[in-house]
PDB file of N, CA and C in Angstrom:
ATOM      1  N   UNK A 291      57.982 -15.575  31.200  1.00 86.00           N
ATOM      2  CA  UNK A 291      57.146 -16.453  30.074  1.00 86.00           C
ATOM      3  C   UNK A 291      55.474 -16.081  29.895  1.00 86.00           C
ATOM      4  N   UNK A 292      55.481 -15.786  28.326  1.00 97.00           N
ATOM      5  CA  UNK A 292      54.217 -15.936  27.988  1.00 97.00           C
ATOM      6  C   UNK A 292      53.248 -17.081  28.007  1.00 97.00           C
ATOM      7  N   UNK A 293      52.030 -17.208  27.512  1.00 97.00           N
ATOM      8  CA  UNK A 293      51.498 -18.358  27.388  1.00 97.00           C
ATOM      9  C   UNK A 293      51.921 -19.276  26.147  1.00 97.00           C
ATOM     10  N   UNK A 294      51.948 -18.446  24.998  1.00 97.00           N
ATOM     11  CA  UNK A 294      52.584 -19.366  23.753  1.00 97.00           C
ATOM     12  C   UNK A 294      54.896 -20.200  24.113  1.00 97.00           C
ATOM     13  N   UNK A 295      55.301 -19.134  24.455  1.00 97.00           N
ATOM     14  CA  UNK A 295      56.489 -19.715  25.068  1.00 97.00           C
ATOM     15  C   UNK A 295      56.370 -20.492  25.840  1.00 97.00           C
ATOM     16  N   UNK A 296      55.395 -20.815  26.783  1.00 98.00           N
ATOM     17  CA  UNK A 296      55.582 -22.010  27.589  1.00 98.00           C
ATOM     18  C   UNK A 296      54.519 -23.086  27.430  1.00 98.00           C
ATOM     19  N   UNK A 297      53.868 -23.156  26.182  1.00 98.00           N
ATOM     20  CA  UNK A 297      53.250 -24.456  25.538  1.00 98.00           C
ATOM     21  C   UNK A 297      54.721 -25.231  24.844  1.00 98.00           C
ATOM     22  N   UNK A 298      55.368 -24.063  24.131  1.00 98.00           N
ATOM     23  CA  UNK A 298      55.989 -24.260  23.030  1.00 98.00           C
ATOM     24  C   UNK A 298      57.634 -25.253  24.033  1.00 98.00           C
ATOM     25  N   UNK A 299      57.874 -24.786  25.270  1.00 98.00           N
ATOM     26  CA  UNK A 299      58.478 -25.153  26.908  1.00 98.00           C
ATOM     27  C   UNK A 299      58.147 -26.757  26.548  1.00 98.00           C
ATOM     28  N   UNK A 300      56.862 -27.001  27.218  1.00 98.00           N
ATOM     29  CA  UNK A 300      56.084 -27.843  27.047  1.00 98.00           C
ATOM     30  C   UNK A 300      56.741 -29.130  26.220  1.00 98.00           C
ATOM     31  N   UNK A 301      56.487 -28.559  24.957  1.00 98.00           N
ATOM     32  CA  UNK A 301      56.559 -29.236  23.491  1.00 98.00           C
ATOM     33  C   UNK A 301      58.048 -29.507  23.605  1.00 98.00           C
ATOM     34  N   UNK A 302      58.838 -28.948  23.875  1.00 98.00           N
ATOM     35  CA  UNK A 302      59.970 -28.891  23.980  1.00 98.00           C
ATOM     36  C   UNK A 302      60.382 -30.133  24.764  1.00 98.00           C
ATOM     37  N   UNK A 303      59.944 -30.444  25.976  1.00 98.00           N
ATOM     38  CA  UNK A 303      60.403 -31.287  26.946  1.00 98.00           C
ATOM     39  C   UNK A 303      59.514 -32.299  26.727  1.00 98.00           C
ATOM     40  N   UNK A 304      58.699 -32.527  25.440  1.00 98.00           N
ATOM     41  CA  UNK A 304      57.523 -33.549  25.675  1.00 98.00           C
ATOM     42  C   UNK A 304      59.044 -34.871  24.170  1.00 98.00           C
ATOM     43  N   UNK A 305      59.413 -33.802  23.123  1.00 98.00           N
ATOM     44  CA  UNK A 305      60.325 -33.748  22.361  1.00 98.00           C
ATOM     45  C   UNK A 305      61.553 -34.385  23.545  1.00 98.00           C
ATOM     46  N   UNK A 306      62.093 -33.886  24.424  1.00 98.00           N
ATOM     47  CA  UNK A 306      63.111 -34.672  24.386  1.00 98.00           C
ATOM     48  C   UNK A 306      62.702 -36.112  25.362  1.00 98.00           C
ATOM     49  N   UNK A 307      62.231 -36.178  25.470  1.00 98.00           N
ATOM     50  CA  UNK A 307      61.641 -37.520  25.634  1.00 98.00           C
ATOM     51  C   UNK A 307      61.452 -38.680  24.761  1.00 98.00           C
ATOM     52  N   UNK A 308      60.417 -37.477  23.895  1.00 98.00           N
ATOM     53  CA  UNK A 308      60.379 -38.496  23.083  1.00 98.00           C
ATOM     54  C   UNK A 308      61.805 -39.004  21.999  1.00 98.00           C
ATOM     55  N   UNK A 309      62.996 -38.552  21.983  1.00 98.00           N
ATOM     56  CA  UNK A 309      64.138 -38.631  22.003  1.00 98.00           C
ATOM     57  C   UNK A 309      65.110 -39.272  22.517  1.00 98.00           C
ATOM     58  N   UNK A 310      64.269 -39.591  23.405  1.00 98.00           N
ATOM     59  CA  UNK A 310      64.914 -41.279  24.317  1.00 98.00           C
ATOM     60  C   UNK A 310      64.644 -41.632  24.109  1.00 98.00           C
ATOM     61  N   UNK A 311      62.310 -41.809  23.987  1.00 98.00           N
ATOM     62  CA  UNK A 311      61.745 -43.123  23.790  1.00 98.00           C
ATOM     63  C   UNK A 311      62.379 -43.957  22.647  1.00 98.00           C
ATOM     64  N   UNK A 312      62.522 -42.975  21.638  1.00 97.00           N
ATOM     65  CA  UNK A 312      62.766 -43.499  20.234  1.00 97.00           C
ATOM     66  C   UNK A 312      63.570 -44.310  19.943  1.00 97.00           C
ATOM     67  N   UNK A 313      64.582 -44.009  20.766  1.00 97.00           N
ATOM     68  CA  UNK A 313      66.032 -44.066  20.589  1.00 97.00           C
ATOM     69  C   UNK A 313      66.203 -45.870  21.212  1.00 97.00           C
ATOM     70  N   UNK A 314      65.591 -45.787  22.349  1.00 98.00           N
ATOM     71  CA  UNK A 314      65.388 -47.082  23.287  1.00 98.00           C
ATOM     72  C   UNK A 314      64.759 -48.430  22.177  1.00 98.00           C
ATOM     73  N   UNK A 315      63.856 -47.678  21.680  1.00 97.00           N
ATOM     74  CA  UNK A 315      63.027 -48.493  20.764  1.00 97.00           C
ATOM     75  C   UNK A 315      63.958 -48.735  19.970  1.00 97.00           C
ATOM     76  N   UNK A 316      64.671 -48.211  18.961  1.00 96.00           N
ATOM     77  CA  UNK A 316      65.666 -48.248  17.806  1.00 96.00           C
ATOM     78  C   UNK A 316      66.450 -49.730  18.919  1.00 96.00           C
ATOM     79  N   UNK A 317      66.776 -49.004  19.044  1.00 96.00           N
ATOM     80  CA  UNK A 317      67.846 -50.174  20.260  1.00 96.00           C
ATOM     81  C   UNK A 317      67.871 -51.155  20.015  1.00 96.00           C
ATOM     82  N   UNK A 318      66.097 -51.478  20.808  1.00 96.00           N
ATOM     83  CA  UNK A 318      65.278 -53.278  20.643  1.00 96.00           C
ATOM     84  C   UNK A 318      65.315 -53.383  19.520  1.00 96.00           C
ATOM     85  N   UNK A 319      64.487 -52.767  18.394  1.00 95.00           N
ATOM     86  CA  UNK A 319      64.245 -52.984  17.279  1.00 95.00           C
ATOM     87  C   UNK A 319      65.842 -53.430  16.198  1.00 95.00           C
ATOM     88  N   UNK A 320      67.099 -52.742  16.446  1.00 94.00           N
ATOM     89  CA  UNK A 320      68.166 -54.183  16.336  1.00 94.00           C
ATOM     90  C   UNK A 320      67.971 -55.046  16.606  1.00 94.00           C
ATOM     91  N   UNK A 321      68.545 -55.541  18.411  1.00 96.00           N
ATOM     92  CA  UNK A 321      68.094 -56.534  18.619  1.00 96.00           C
ATOM     93  C   UNK A 321      66.937 -57.098  18.145  1.00 96.00           C
ATOM     94  N   UNK A 322      65.685 -57.542  17.356  1.00 95.00           N
ATOM     95  CA  UNK A 322      64.478 -58.473  17.141  1.00 95.00           C
ATOM     96  C   UNK A 322      65.277 -57.589  16.055  1.00 95.00           C
ATOM     97  N   UNK A 323      66.054 -57.207  14.751  1.00 92.00           N
ATOM     98  CA  UNK A 323      66.641 -57.508  13.812  1.00 92.00           C
ATOM     99  C   UNK A 323      67.565 -58.771  13.373  1.00 92.00           C
ATOM    100  N   UNK A 324      68.212 -58.525  14.520  1.00 94.00           N
ATOM    101  CA  UNK A 324      69.762 -59.413  15.026  1.00 94.00           C
ATOM    102  C   UNK A 324      68.620 -61.016  15.158  1.00 94.00           C
ATOM    103  N   UNK A 325      67.545 -61.262  16.051  1.00 95.00           N
ATOM    104  CA  UNK A 325      66.576 -62.503  15.830  1.00 95.00           C
ATOM    105  C   UNK A 325      66.230 -62.846  14.541  1.00 95.00           C
ATOM    106  N   UNK A 326      65.576 -61.738  13.921  1.00 92.00           N
ATOM    107  CA  UNK A 326      64.870 -62.201  13.092  1.00 92.00           C
ATOM    108  C   UNK A 326      65.551 -62.801  11.823  1.00 92.00           C
ATOM    109  N   UNK A 327      67.103 -62.518  12.049  1.00 90.00           N
ATOM    110  CA  UNK A 327      68.448 -62.508  10.897  1.00 90.00           C
ATOM    111  C   UNK A 327      68.854 -64.151  11.105  1.00 90.00           C
ATOM    112  N   UNK A 328      68.905 -64.417  12.632  1.00 93.00           N
ATOM    113  CA  UNK A 328      69.491 -65.638  13.255  1.00 93.00           C
ATOM    114  C   UNK A 328      68.744 -66.832  13.123  1.00 93.00           C
ATOM    115  N   UNK A 329      67.082 -66.161  13.069  1.00 94.00           N
ATOM    116  CA  UNK A 329      66.087 -67.540  12.970  1.00 94.00           C
ATOM    117  C   UNK A 329      65.372 -67.425  10.998  1.00 94.00           C
ATOM    118  N   UNK A 330      66.471 -66.946  10.339  1.00 91.00           N
ATOM    119  CA  UNK A 330      65.554 -66.741   9.316  1.00 91.00           C
ATOM    120  C   UNK A 330      63.870 -65.901   8.991  1.00 91.00           C
ATOM    121  N   UNK A 331      63.346 -65.299  10.087  1.00 92.00           N
ATOM    122  CA  UNK A 331      62.469 -64.885   9.745  1.00 92.00           C
ATOM    123  C   UNK A 331      62.471 -63.298   9.013  1.00 92.00           C
ATOM    124  N   UNK A 332      61.244 -62.966   8.342  1.00 92.00           N
ATOM    125  CA  UNK A 332      60.974 -61.567   7.775  1.00 92.00           C
ATOM    126  C   UNK A 332      61.334 -60.368   8.426  1.00 92.00           C
ATOM    127  N   UNK A 333      60.645 -58.953   7.899  1.00 91.00           N
ATOM    128  CA  UNK A 333      61.468 -57.999   8.566  1.00 91.00           C
ATOM    129  C   UNK A 333      60.073 -57.750   8.639  1.00 91.00           C
ATOM    130  N   UNK A 334      58.920 -58.225   6.980  1.00 91.00           N
ATOM    131  CA  UNK A 334      57.403 -57.831   7.527  1.00 91.00           C
ATOM    132  C   UNK A 334      57.137 -58.774   8.588  1.00 91.00           C
ATOM    133  N   UNK A 335      56.608 -58.128   9.724  1.00 92.00           N
ATOM    134  CA  UNK A 335      55.210 -58.812  10.286  1.00 92.00           C
ATOM    135  C   UNK A 335      53.533 -58.049  10.171  1.00 92.00           C
ATOM    136  N   UNK A 336      53.005 -58.060   8.811  1.00 94.00           N
ATOM    137  CA  UNK A 336      51.563 -57.321   9.049  1.00 94.00           C
ATOM    138  C   UNK A 336      50.619 -57.547  10.230  1.00 94.00           C
ATOM    139  N   UNK A 337      51.227 -59.040  10.586  1.00 96.00           N
ATOM    140  CA  UNK A 337      49.737 -58.826  11.525  1.00 96.00           C
ATOM    141  C   UNK A 337      50.649 -58.539  13.103  1.00 96.00           C
ATOM    142  N   UNK A 338      51.811 -58.175  13.232  1.00 95.00           N
ATOM    143  CA  UNK A 338      52.278 -57.576  14.332  1.00 95.00           C
ATOM    144  C   UNK A 338      52.020 -55.853  14.078  1.00 95.00           C
ATOM    145  N   UNK A 339      52.253 -55.473  13.264  1.00 95.00           N
ATOM    146  CA  UNK A 339      51.989 -54.121  13.029  1.00 95.00           C
ATOM    147  C   UNK A 339      50.524 -54.139  13.370  1.00 95.00           C
ATOM    148  N   UNK A 340      49.519 -54.374  12.934  1.00 97.00           N
ATOM    149  CA  UNK A 340      48.315 -54.162  13.019  1.00 97.00           C
ATOM    150  C   UNK A 340      47.946 -54.849  14.163  1.00 97.00           C
ATOM    151  N   UNK A 341      48.321 -55.367  15.475  1.00 97.00           N
ATOM    152  CA  UNK A 341      47.997 -55.195  16.618  1.00 97.00           C
ATOM    153  C   UNK A 341      48.955 -54.716  17.579  1.00 97.00           C
ATOM    154  N   UNK A 342      49.644 -53.811  16.999  1.00 96.00           N
ATOM    155  CA  UNK A 342      50.424 -52.715  17.864  1.00 96.00           C
ATOM    156  C   UNK A 342      49.707 -51.718  17.997  1.00 96.00           C
ATOM    157  N   UNK A 343      49.489 -51.137  16.178  1.00 97.00           N
ATOM    158  CA  UNK A 343      48.518 -49.990  16.450  1.00 97.00           C
ATOM    159  C   UNK A 343      47.227 -49.723  16.767  1.00 97.00           C
ATOM    160  N   UNK A 344      46.402 -51.148  16.923  1.00 97.00           N
ATOM    161  CA  UNK A 344      44.711 -51.764  17.869  1.00 97.00           C
ATOM    162  C   UNK A 344      45.287 -51.478  19.330  1.00 97.00           C
ATOM    163  N   UNK A 345      46.290 -52.159  19.875  1.00 98.00           N
ATOM    164  CA  UNK A 345      46.946 -51.620  21.646  1.00 98.00           C
ATOM    165  C   UNK A 345      47.193 -50.140  21.489  1.00 98.00           C
ATOM    166  N   UNK A 346      48.064 -49.475  21.129  1.00 98.00           N
ATOM    167  CA  UNK A 346      48.181 -48.235  21.163  1.00 98.00           C
ATOM    168  C   UNK A 346      47.049 -47.030  20.819  1.00 98.00           C
ATOM    169  N   UNK A 347      45.977 -47.760  20.303  1.00 98.00           N
ATOM    170  CA  UNK A 347      44.544 -46.560  19.464  1.00 98.00           C
ATOM    171  C   UNK A 347      44.348 -46.666  20.277  1.00 98.00           C
ATOM    172  N   UNK A 348      44.206 -48.020  21.383  1.00 98.00           N
ATOM    173  CA  UNK A 348      43.436 -48.674  22.626  1.00 98.00           C
ATOM    174  C   UNK A 348      43.634 -47.659  23.887  1.00 98.00           C
ATOM    175  N   UNK A 349      44.782 -47.454  24.032  1.00 98.00           N
ATOM    176  CA  UNK A 349      45.444 -46.146  25.363  1.00 98.00           C
ATOM    177  C   UNK A 349      45.199 -45.146  24.965  1.00 98.00           C
ATOM    178  N   UNK A 350      44.486 -44.852  23.813  1.00 98.00           N
ATOM    179  CA  UNK A 350      44.495 -43.101  24.484  1.00 98.00           C
ATOM    180  C   UNK A 350      43.918 -42.574  25.209  1.00 98.00           C
ATOM    181  N   UNK A 351      43.208 -41.433  25.622  1.00 98.00           N
ATOM    182  CA  UNK A 351      42.048 -41.437  26.448  1.00 98.00           C
ATOM    183  C   UNK A 351      41.413 -40.548  26.058  1.00 98.00           C
ATOM    184  N   UNK A 352      41.728 -39.518  25.014  1.00 98.00           N
ATOM    185  CA  UNK A 352      41.087 -38.875  23.690  1.00 98.00           C
ATOM    186  C   UNK A 352      41.250 -39.628  22.387  1.00 98.00           C
ATOM    187  N   UNK A 353      39.090 -40.006  22.292  1.00 97.00           N
ATOM    188  CA  UNK A 353      40.357 -41.189  20.778  1.00 97.00           C
ATOM    189  C   UNK A 353      39.383 -40.519  19.785  1.00 97.00           C
ATOM    190  N   UNK A 354      39.252 -39.062  19.581  1.00 98.00           N
ATOM    191  CA  UNK A 354      39.429 -37.934  18.424  1.00 98.00           C
ATOM    192  C   UNK A 354      40.965 -38.180  17.925  1.00 98.00           C
ATOM    193  N   UNK A 355      41.782 -38.219  18.945  1.00 98.00           N
ATOM    194  CA  UNK A 355      42.906 -38.348  18.356  1.00 98.00           C
ATOM    195  C   UNK A 355      44.044 -40.395  16.892  1.00 98.00           C
ATOM    196  N   UNK A 356      42.556 -40.759  17.118  1.00 98.00           N
ATOM    197  CA  UNK A 356      43.284 -42.140  16.799  1.00 98.00           C
ATOM    198  C   UNK A 356      43.930 -42.302  14.887  1.00 98.00           C
ATOM    199  N   UNK A 357      43.191 -40.878  14.918  1.00 98.00           N
ATOM    200  CA  UNK A 357      44.046 -40.986  13.142  1.00 98.00           C
ATOM    201  C   UNK A 357      45.152 -40.477  13.255  1.00 98.00           C
ATOM    202  N   UNK A 358      45.549 -39.981  13.885  1.00 98.00           N
ATOM    203  CA  UNK A 358      46.744 -39.283  14.113  1.00 98.00           C
ATOM    204  C   UNK A 358      48.297 -40.395  14.894  1.00 98.00           C
ATOM    205  N   UNK A 359      47.229 -40.961  16.048  1.00 98.00           N
ATOM    206  CA  UNK A 359      48.286 -41.876  16.758  1.00 98.00           C
ATOM    207  C   UNK A 359      48.435 -43.465  15.399  1.00 98.00           C
ATOM    208  N   UNK A 360      47.358 -43.389  14.823  1.00 98.00           N
ATOM    209  CA  UNK A 360      47.470 -44.437  14.170  1.00 98.00           C
ATOM    210  C   UNK A 360      48.650 -44.288  12.859  1.00 98.00           C
ATOM    211  N   UNK A 361      48.516 -42.406  12.283  1.00 98.00           N
ATOM    212  CA  UNK A 361      49.836 -42.263  11.238  1.00 98.00           C
ATOM    213  C   UNK A 361      50.735 -42.802  11.840  1.00 98.00           C
ATOM    214  N   UNK A 362      50.902 -41.772  13.376  1.00 98.00           N
ATOM    215  CA  UNK A 362      52.077 -41.631  14.124  1.00 98.00           C
ATOM    216  C   UNK A 362      52.543 -43.713  14.196  1.00 98.00           C
ATOM    217  N   UNK A 363      51.977 -44.264  14.198  1.00 97.00           N
ATOM    218  CA  UNK A 363      52.568 -45.458  14.791  1.00 97.00           C
ATOM    219  C   UNK A 363      52.757 -46.606  13.076  1.00 97.00           C
ATOM    220  N   UNK A 364      52.447 -46.209  12.576  1.00 97.00           N
ATOM    221  CA  UNK A 364      52.562 -46.920  10.770  1.00 97.00           C
ATOM    222  C   UNK A 364      53.757 -46.127  10.314  1.00 97.00           C
ATOM    223  N   UNK A 365      54.444 -44.681  11.306  1.00 97.00           N
ATOM    224  CA  UNK A 365      55.119 -44.337  10.555  1.00 97.00           C
ATOM    225  C   UNK A 365      56.263 -44.419  10.753  1.00 97.00           C
ATOM    226  N   UNK A 366      56.241 -44.836  12.151  1.00 96.00           N
ATOM    227  CA  UNK A 366      57.301 -45.444  13.141  1.00 96.00           C
ATOM    228  C   UNK A 366      57.617 -46.903  13.135  1.00 96.00           C
ATOM    229  N   UNK A 367      56.565 -47.759  12.738  1.00 95.00           N
ATOM    230  CA  UNK A 367      57.146 -48.754  12.011  1.00 95.00           C
ATOM    231  C   UNK A 367      57.852 -48.878  10.661  1.00 95.00           C
ATOM    232  N   UNK A 368      57.386 -48.219   9.811  1.00 96.00           N
ATOM    233  CA  UNK A 368      58.501 -48.033   8.704  1.00 96.00           C
ATOM    234  C   UNK A 368      59.228 -47.897   9.150  1.00 96.00           C
ATOM    235  N   UNK A 369      59.615 -46.622  10.198  1.00 96.00           N
ATOM    236  CA  UNK A 369      61.211 -46.149  10.007  1.00 96.00           C
ATOM    237  C   UNK A 369      62.215 -47.336  10.512  1.00 96.00           C
ATOM    238  N   UNK A 370      61.411 -48.369  11.973  1.00 94.00           N
ATOM    239  CA  UNK A 370      61.528 -49.516  12.099  1.00 94.00           C
ATOM    240  C   UNK A 370      61.848 -50.936  11.041  1.00 94.00           C
ATOM    241  N   UNK A 371      61.030 -50.846  10.382  1.00 93.00           N
ATOM    242  CA  UNK A 371      60.933 -51.742   9.151  1.00 93.00           C
ATOM    243  C   UNK A 371      62.615 -51.434   8.386  1.00 93.00           C
ATOM    244  N   UNK A 372      63.180 -50.371   8.372  1.00 94.00           N
ATOM    245  CA  UNK A 372      64.334 -49.534   7.202  1.00 94.00           C
ATOM    246  C   UNK A 372      65.472 -49.725   7.911  1.00 94.00           C
ATOM    247  N   UNK A 373      65.159 -49.526   9.346  1.00 93.00           N
ATOM    248  CA  UNK A 373      66.552 -49.963  10.624  1.00 93.00           C
ATOM    249  C   UNK A 373      66.637 -51.326  10.146  1.00 93.00           C
ATOM    250  N   UNK A 374      65.426 -52.412  10.387  1.00 92.00           N
ATOM    251  CA  UNK A 374      65.940 -53.761  10.635  1.00 92.00           C
ATOM    252  C   UNK A 374      66.847 -54.052   9.397  1.00 92.00           C
ATOM    253  N   UNK A 375      65.978 -53.614   8.137  1.00 90.00           N
ATOM    254  CA  UNK A 375      66.299 -53.751   6.416  1.00 90.00           C
ATOM    255  C   UNK A 375      68.079 -53.239   6.571  1.00 90.00           C
ATOM    256  N   UNK A 376      68.231 -52.171   6.744  1.00 91.00           N
ATOM    257  CA  UNK A 376      69.811 -51.677   6.252  1.00 91.00           C
ATOM    258  C   UNK A 376      70.908 -52.814   7.922  1.00 91.00           C
ATOM    259  N   UNK A 377      70.170 -52.978   8.565  1.00 86.00           N
ATOM    260  CA  UNK A 377      71.271 -53.960   9.645  1.00 86.00           C
ATOM    261  C   UNK A 377      71.299 -55.096   8.677  1.00 86.00           C
ATOM    262  N   UNK A 378      70.375 -56.120   8.243  1.00 82.00           N
ATOM    263  CA  UNK A 378      70.315 -57.437   7.510  1.00 82.00           C
ATOM    264  C   UNK A 378      71.083 -57.039   6.390  1.00 82.00           C
ATOM    265  N   UNK A 379      71.333 -56.320   5.834  1.00 84.00           N
ATOM    266  CA  UNK A 379      72.101 -55.965   4.504  1.00 84.00           C
ATOM    267  C   UNK A 379      73.707 -55.930   5.033  1.00 84.00           C
ATOM    268  N   UNK A 380      74.049 -54.948   6.125  1.00 83.00           N
ATOM    269  CA  UNK A 380      75.245 -54.977   6.755  1.00 83.00           C
ATOM    270  C   UNK A 380      75.724 -55.983   7.804  1.00 83.00           C
ATOM    271  N   UNK A 381      75.434 -56.973   7.749  1.00 62.00           N
ATOM    272  CA  UNK A 381      75.679 -58.322   8.464  1.00 62.00           C
ATOM    273  C   UNK A 381      75.621 -59.470   7.904  1.00 62.00           C
TER     274      UNK A 381
END
């Protein structure tokens, strides 16, 4: 296996773990959505979103990736809001 193939294998392994974790997160998001529905809470909690981004940016070992991690979590939370909104429409 050459160097490029090794790097791609590393990425594939990371992607496999990311997929597992995203699925786990989305299942938990559905639980949050059900709770919000039962208690009449809105899907959007802007303060919570900002806190999640700040907390995760603070976990970085290499601060040069702050813009990418910020964008990643913004995208992830956009997906989770869509997931919760779809749940609220269904039930």
